[in-house]
PDB file of C-alpha atoms in Angstrom:
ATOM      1  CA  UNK Q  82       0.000   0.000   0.000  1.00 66.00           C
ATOM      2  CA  UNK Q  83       2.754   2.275   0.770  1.00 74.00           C
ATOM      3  CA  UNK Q  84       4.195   1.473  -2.753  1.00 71.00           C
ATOM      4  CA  UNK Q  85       0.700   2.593  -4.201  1.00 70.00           C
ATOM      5  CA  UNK Q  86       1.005   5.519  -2.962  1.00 75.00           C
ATOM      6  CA  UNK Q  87       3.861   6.354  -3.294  1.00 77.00           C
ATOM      7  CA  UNK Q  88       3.348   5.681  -7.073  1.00 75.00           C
ATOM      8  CA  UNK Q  89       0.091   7.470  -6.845  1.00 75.00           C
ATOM      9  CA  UNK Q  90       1.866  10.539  -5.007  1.00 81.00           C
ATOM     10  CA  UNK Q  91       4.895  10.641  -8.059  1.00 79.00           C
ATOM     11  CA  UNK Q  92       2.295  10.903 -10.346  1.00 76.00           C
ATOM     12  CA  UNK Q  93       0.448  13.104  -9.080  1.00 77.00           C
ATOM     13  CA  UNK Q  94       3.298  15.974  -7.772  1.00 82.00           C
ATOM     14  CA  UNK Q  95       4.359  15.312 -11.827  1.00 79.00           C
ATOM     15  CA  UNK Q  96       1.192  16.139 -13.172  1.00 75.00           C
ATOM     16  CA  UNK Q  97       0.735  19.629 -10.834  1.00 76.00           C
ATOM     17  CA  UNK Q  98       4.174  20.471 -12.153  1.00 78.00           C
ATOM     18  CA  UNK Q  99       3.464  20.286 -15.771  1.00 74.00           C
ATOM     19  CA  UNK Q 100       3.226  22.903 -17.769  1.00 73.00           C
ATOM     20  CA  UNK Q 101       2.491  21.216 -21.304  1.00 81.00           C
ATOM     21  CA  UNK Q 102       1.170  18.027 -22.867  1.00 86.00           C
ATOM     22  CA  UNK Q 103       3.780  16.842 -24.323  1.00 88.00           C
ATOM     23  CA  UNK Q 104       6.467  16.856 -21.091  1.00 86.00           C
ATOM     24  CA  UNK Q 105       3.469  15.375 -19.041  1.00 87.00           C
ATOM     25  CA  UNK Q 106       2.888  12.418 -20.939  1.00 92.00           C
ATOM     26  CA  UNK Q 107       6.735  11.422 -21.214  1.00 91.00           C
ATOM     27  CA  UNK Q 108       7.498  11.777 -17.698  1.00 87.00           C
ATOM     28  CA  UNK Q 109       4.581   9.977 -16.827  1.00 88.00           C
ATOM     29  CA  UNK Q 110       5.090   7.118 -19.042  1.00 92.00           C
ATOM     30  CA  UNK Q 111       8.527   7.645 -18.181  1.00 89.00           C
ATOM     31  CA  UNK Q 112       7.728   6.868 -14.389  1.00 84.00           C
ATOM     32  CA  UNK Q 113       5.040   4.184 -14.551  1.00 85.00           C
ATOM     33  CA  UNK Q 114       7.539   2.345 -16.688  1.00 88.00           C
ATOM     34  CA  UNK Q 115      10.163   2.816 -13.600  1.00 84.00           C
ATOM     35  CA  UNK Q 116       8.156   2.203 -10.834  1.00 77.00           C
ATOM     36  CA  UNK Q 117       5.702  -0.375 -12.400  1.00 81.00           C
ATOM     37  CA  UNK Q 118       9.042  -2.079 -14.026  1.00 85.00           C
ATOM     38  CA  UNK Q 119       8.051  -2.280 -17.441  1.00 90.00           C
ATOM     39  CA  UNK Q 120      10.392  -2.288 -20.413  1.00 94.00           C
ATOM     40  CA  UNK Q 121       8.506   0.100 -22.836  1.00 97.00           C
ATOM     41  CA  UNK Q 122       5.063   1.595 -23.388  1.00 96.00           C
ATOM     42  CA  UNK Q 123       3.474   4.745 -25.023  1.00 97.00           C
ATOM     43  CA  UNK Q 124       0.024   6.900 -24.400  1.00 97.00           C
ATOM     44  CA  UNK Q 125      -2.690   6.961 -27.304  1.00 97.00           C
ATOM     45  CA  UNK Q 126      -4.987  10.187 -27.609  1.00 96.00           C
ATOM     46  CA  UNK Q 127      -8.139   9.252 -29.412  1.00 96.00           C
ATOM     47  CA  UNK Q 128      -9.796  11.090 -31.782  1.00 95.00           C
ATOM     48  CA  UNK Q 129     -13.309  10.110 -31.263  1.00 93.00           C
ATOM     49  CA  UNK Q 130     -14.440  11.919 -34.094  1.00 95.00           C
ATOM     50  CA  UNK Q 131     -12.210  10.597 -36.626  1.00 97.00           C
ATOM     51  CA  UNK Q 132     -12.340   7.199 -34.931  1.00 97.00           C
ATOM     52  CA  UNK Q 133      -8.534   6.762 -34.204  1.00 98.00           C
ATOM     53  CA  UNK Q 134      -5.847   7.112 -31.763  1.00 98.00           C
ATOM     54  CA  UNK Q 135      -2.540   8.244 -32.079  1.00 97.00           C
ATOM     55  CA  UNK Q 136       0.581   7.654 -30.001  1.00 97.00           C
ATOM     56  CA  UNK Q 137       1.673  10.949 -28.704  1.00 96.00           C
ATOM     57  CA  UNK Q 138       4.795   9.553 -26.819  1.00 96.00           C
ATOM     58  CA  UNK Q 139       6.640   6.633 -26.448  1.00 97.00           C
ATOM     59  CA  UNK Q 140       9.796   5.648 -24.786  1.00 97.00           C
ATOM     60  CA  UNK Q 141      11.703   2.075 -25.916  1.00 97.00           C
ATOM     61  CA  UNK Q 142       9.331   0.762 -28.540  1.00 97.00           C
ATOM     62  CA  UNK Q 143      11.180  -1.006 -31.489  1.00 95.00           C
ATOM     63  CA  UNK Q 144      10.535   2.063 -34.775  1.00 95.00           C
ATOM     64  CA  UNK Q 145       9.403  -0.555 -36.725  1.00 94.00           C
ATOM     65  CA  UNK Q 146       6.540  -1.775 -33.910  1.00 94.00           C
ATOM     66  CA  UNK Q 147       5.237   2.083 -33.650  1.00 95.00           C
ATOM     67  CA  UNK Q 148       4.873   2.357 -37.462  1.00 94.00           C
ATOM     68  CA  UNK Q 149       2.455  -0.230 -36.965  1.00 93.00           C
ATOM     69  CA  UNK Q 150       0.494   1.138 -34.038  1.00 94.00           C
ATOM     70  CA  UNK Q 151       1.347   4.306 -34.160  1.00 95.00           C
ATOM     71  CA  UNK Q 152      -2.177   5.560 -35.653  1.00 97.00           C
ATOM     72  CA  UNK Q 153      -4.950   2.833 -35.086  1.00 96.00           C
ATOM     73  CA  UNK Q 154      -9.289   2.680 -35.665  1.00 97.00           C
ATOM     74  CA  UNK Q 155     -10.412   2.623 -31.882  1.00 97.00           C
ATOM     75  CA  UNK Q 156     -13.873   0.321 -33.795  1.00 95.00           C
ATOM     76  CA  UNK Q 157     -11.129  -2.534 -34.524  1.00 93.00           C
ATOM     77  CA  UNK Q 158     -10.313  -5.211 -31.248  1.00 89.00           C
ATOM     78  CA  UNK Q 159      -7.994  -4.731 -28.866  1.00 90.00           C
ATOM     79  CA  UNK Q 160      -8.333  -1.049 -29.534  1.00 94.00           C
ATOM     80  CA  UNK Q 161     -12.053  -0.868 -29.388  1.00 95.00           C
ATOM     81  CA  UNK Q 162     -11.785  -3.022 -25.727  1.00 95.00           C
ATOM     82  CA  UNK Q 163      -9.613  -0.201 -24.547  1.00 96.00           C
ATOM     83  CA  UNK Q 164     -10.288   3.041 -26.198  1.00 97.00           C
ATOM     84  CA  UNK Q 165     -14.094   3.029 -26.460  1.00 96.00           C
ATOM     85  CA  UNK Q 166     -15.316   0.384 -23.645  1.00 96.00           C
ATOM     86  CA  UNK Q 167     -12.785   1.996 -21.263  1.00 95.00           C
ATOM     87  CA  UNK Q 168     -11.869  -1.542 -19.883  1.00 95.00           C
ATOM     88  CA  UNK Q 169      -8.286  -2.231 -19.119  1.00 95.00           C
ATOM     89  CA  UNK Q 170      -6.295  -4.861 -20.851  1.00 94.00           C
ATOM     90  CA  UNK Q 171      -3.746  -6.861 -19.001  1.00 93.00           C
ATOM     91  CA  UNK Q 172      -2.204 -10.078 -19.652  1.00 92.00           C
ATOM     92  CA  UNK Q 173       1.004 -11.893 -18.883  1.00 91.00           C
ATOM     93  CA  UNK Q 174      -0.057 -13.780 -22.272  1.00 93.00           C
ATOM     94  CA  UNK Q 175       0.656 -10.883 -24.985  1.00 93.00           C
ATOM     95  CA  UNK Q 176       0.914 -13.319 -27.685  1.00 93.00           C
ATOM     96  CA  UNK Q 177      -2.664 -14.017 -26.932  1.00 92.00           C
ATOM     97  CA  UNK Q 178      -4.000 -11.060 -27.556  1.00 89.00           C
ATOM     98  CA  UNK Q 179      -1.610  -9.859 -30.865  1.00 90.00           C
ATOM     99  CA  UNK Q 180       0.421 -12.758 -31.764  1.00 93.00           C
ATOM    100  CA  UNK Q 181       2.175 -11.027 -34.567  1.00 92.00           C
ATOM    101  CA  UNK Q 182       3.166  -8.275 -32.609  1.00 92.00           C
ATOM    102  CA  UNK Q 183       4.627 -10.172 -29.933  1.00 94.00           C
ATOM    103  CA  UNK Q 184       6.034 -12.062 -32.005  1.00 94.00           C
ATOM    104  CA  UNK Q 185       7.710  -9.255 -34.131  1.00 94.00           C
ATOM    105  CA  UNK Q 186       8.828  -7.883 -30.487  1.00 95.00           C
ATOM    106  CA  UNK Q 187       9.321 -10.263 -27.772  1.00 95.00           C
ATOM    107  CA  UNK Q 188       6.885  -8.566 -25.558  1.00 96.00           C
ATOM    108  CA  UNK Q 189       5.141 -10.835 -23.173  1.00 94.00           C
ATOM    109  CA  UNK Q 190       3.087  -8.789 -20.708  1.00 93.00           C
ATOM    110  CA  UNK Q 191       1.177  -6.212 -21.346  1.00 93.00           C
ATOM    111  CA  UNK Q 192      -0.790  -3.489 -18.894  1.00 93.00           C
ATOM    112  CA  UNK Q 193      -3.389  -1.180 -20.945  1.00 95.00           C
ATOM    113  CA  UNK Q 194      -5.287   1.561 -19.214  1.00 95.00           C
ATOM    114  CA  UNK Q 195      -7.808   3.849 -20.313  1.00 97.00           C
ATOM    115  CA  UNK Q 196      -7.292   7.904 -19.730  1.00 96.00           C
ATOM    116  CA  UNK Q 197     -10.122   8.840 -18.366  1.00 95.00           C
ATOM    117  CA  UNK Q 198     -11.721  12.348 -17.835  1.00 93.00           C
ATOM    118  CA  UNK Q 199     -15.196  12.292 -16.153  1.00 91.00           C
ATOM    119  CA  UNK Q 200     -17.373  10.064 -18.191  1.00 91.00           C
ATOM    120  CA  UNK Q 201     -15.266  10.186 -21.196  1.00 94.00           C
ATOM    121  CA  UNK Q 202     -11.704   8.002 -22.417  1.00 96.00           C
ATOM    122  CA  UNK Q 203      -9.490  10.412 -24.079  1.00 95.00           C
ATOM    123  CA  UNK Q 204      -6.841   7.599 -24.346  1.00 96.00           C
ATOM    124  CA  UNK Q 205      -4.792   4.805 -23.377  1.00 97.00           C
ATOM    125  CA  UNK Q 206      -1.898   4.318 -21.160  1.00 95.00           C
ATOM    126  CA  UNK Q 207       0.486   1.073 -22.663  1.00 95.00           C
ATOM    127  CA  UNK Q 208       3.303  -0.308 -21.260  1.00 94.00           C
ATOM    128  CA  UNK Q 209       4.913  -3.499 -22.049  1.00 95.00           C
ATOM    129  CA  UNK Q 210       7.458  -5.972 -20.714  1.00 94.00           C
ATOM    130  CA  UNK Q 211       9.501  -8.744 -22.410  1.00 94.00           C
ATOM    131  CA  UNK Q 212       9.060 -10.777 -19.205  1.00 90.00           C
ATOM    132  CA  UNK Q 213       5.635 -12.683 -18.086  1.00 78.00           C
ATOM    133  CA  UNK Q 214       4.517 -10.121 -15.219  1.00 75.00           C
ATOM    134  CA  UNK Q 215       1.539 -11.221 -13.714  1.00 83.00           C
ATOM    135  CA  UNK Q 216      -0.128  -7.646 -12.795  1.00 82.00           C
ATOM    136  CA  UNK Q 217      -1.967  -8.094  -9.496  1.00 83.00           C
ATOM    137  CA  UNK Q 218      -5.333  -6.636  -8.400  1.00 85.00           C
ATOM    138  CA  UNK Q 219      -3.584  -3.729  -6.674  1.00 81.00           C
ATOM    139  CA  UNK Q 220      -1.297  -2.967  -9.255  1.00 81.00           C
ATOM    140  CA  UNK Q 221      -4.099  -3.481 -11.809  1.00 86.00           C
ATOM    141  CA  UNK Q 222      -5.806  -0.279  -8.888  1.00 85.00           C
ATOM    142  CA  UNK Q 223      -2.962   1.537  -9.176  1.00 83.00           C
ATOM    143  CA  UNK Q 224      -2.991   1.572 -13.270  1.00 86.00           C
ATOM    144  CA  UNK Q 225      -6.265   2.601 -13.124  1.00 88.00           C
ATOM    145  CA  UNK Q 226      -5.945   5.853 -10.804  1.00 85.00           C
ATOM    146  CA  UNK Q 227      -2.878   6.630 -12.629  1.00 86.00           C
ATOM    147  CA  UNK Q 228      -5.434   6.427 -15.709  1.00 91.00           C
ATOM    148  CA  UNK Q 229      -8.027   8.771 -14.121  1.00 90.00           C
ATOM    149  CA  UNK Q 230      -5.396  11.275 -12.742  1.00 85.00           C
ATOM    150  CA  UNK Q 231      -3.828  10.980 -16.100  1.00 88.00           C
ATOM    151  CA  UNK Q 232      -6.788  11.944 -17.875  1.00 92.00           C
ATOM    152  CA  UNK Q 233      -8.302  14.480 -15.739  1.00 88.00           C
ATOM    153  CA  UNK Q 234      -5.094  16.620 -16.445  1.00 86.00           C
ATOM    154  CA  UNK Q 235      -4.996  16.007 -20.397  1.00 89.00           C
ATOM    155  CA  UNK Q 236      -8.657  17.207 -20.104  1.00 88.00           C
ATOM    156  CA  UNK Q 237      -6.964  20.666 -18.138  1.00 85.00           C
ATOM    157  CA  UNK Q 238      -3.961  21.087 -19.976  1.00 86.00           C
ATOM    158  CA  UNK Q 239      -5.785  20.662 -23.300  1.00 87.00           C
ATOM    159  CA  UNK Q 240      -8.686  23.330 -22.227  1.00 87.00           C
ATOM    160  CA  UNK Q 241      -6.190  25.652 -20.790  1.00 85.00           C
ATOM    161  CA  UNK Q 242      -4.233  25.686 -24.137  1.00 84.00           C
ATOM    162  CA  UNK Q 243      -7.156  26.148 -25.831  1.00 87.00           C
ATOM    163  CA  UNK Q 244      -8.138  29.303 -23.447  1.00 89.00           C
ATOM    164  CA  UNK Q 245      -4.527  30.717 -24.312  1.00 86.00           C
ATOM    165  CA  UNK Q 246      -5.206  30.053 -28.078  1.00 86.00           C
ATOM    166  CA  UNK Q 247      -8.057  31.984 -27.743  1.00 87.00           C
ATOM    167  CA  UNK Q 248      -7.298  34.692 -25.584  1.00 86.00           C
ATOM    168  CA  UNK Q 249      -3.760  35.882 -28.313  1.00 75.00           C
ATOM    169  CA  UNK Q 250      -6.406  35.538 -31.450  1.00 61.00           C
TER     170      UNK Q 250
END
């Protein structure tokens, strides 16, 4: 529990402090992927009217991997389980749920969060580990507030960039 919250804490002191998108989302990915001991991973912002998702950052994904899933349709499966049901995806068994990919990388776990801002998923937090980590109930609790805090601040960021936009036009 102490761990939790001290994950919990990182994240959010990290998310007070930033003061654009962009250097949010890598230092958070940067520290869930410390503290959560993944190997790599990378944060999707959907485009609900376009039906897509982009990656936005990433940190230690193969280039060749992120060509692939670096724009995807949030209608097709996994994506859709994630980025429009808003239910988390984690498995120890990634060649289960995207054999070629794991096969391409040599991923084996794999911890998928929804961003979530109120009612609404504005994306996906992904990380990924070449060793079978079994994710445990309160890990899979701390992904998920890390989601919620996570998205609650893209939501602010993104509204107060938008005020700024407006305010110098």
């Amino acid at each position: 529990q102490s761990r939790t919250l001290a994950i919990l804490n990182e994240v959010i002191t990290t998310a007070n402090r930033a003061k654009d998108l962009p250097s949010l989302l890598q230092e958070i990915l940067k520290r869930t992927l410390s503290l959560m001991d993944y190997d790599a991973g990378g944060v999707y912002i959907t485009d609900h009217a376009a039906g897509t998702a982009t990656v936005v950052v990433s940190q230690d994904l193969p280039a060749e991997f992120l060509a692939k899933i670096g724009s995807v349709s949030i209608t097709e499966a996994p994506y859709d389980t994630l980025l429009v049901q808003g239910t988390p995806i984690i498995t120890e068994h990634y060649d289960q749920v995207s054999p070629e990919h794991a096969r391409e990388t040599g991923f084996c776990s794999l911890a998928s969060i929804p961003l979530v801002s109120g009612d609404r998923i504005i994306g996906g937090l992904n990380v990924v580990s070449k060793r079978r980590a079994v994710v445990t109930d309160h890990e899979q609790k701390t992904l998920s507030s890390i989601g919620r805090e996570l998205g609650t601040t893209i939501d602010r960021i993104t509204t107060e960039e938008k005020a700024k936009k407006s305010a110098g036009n």
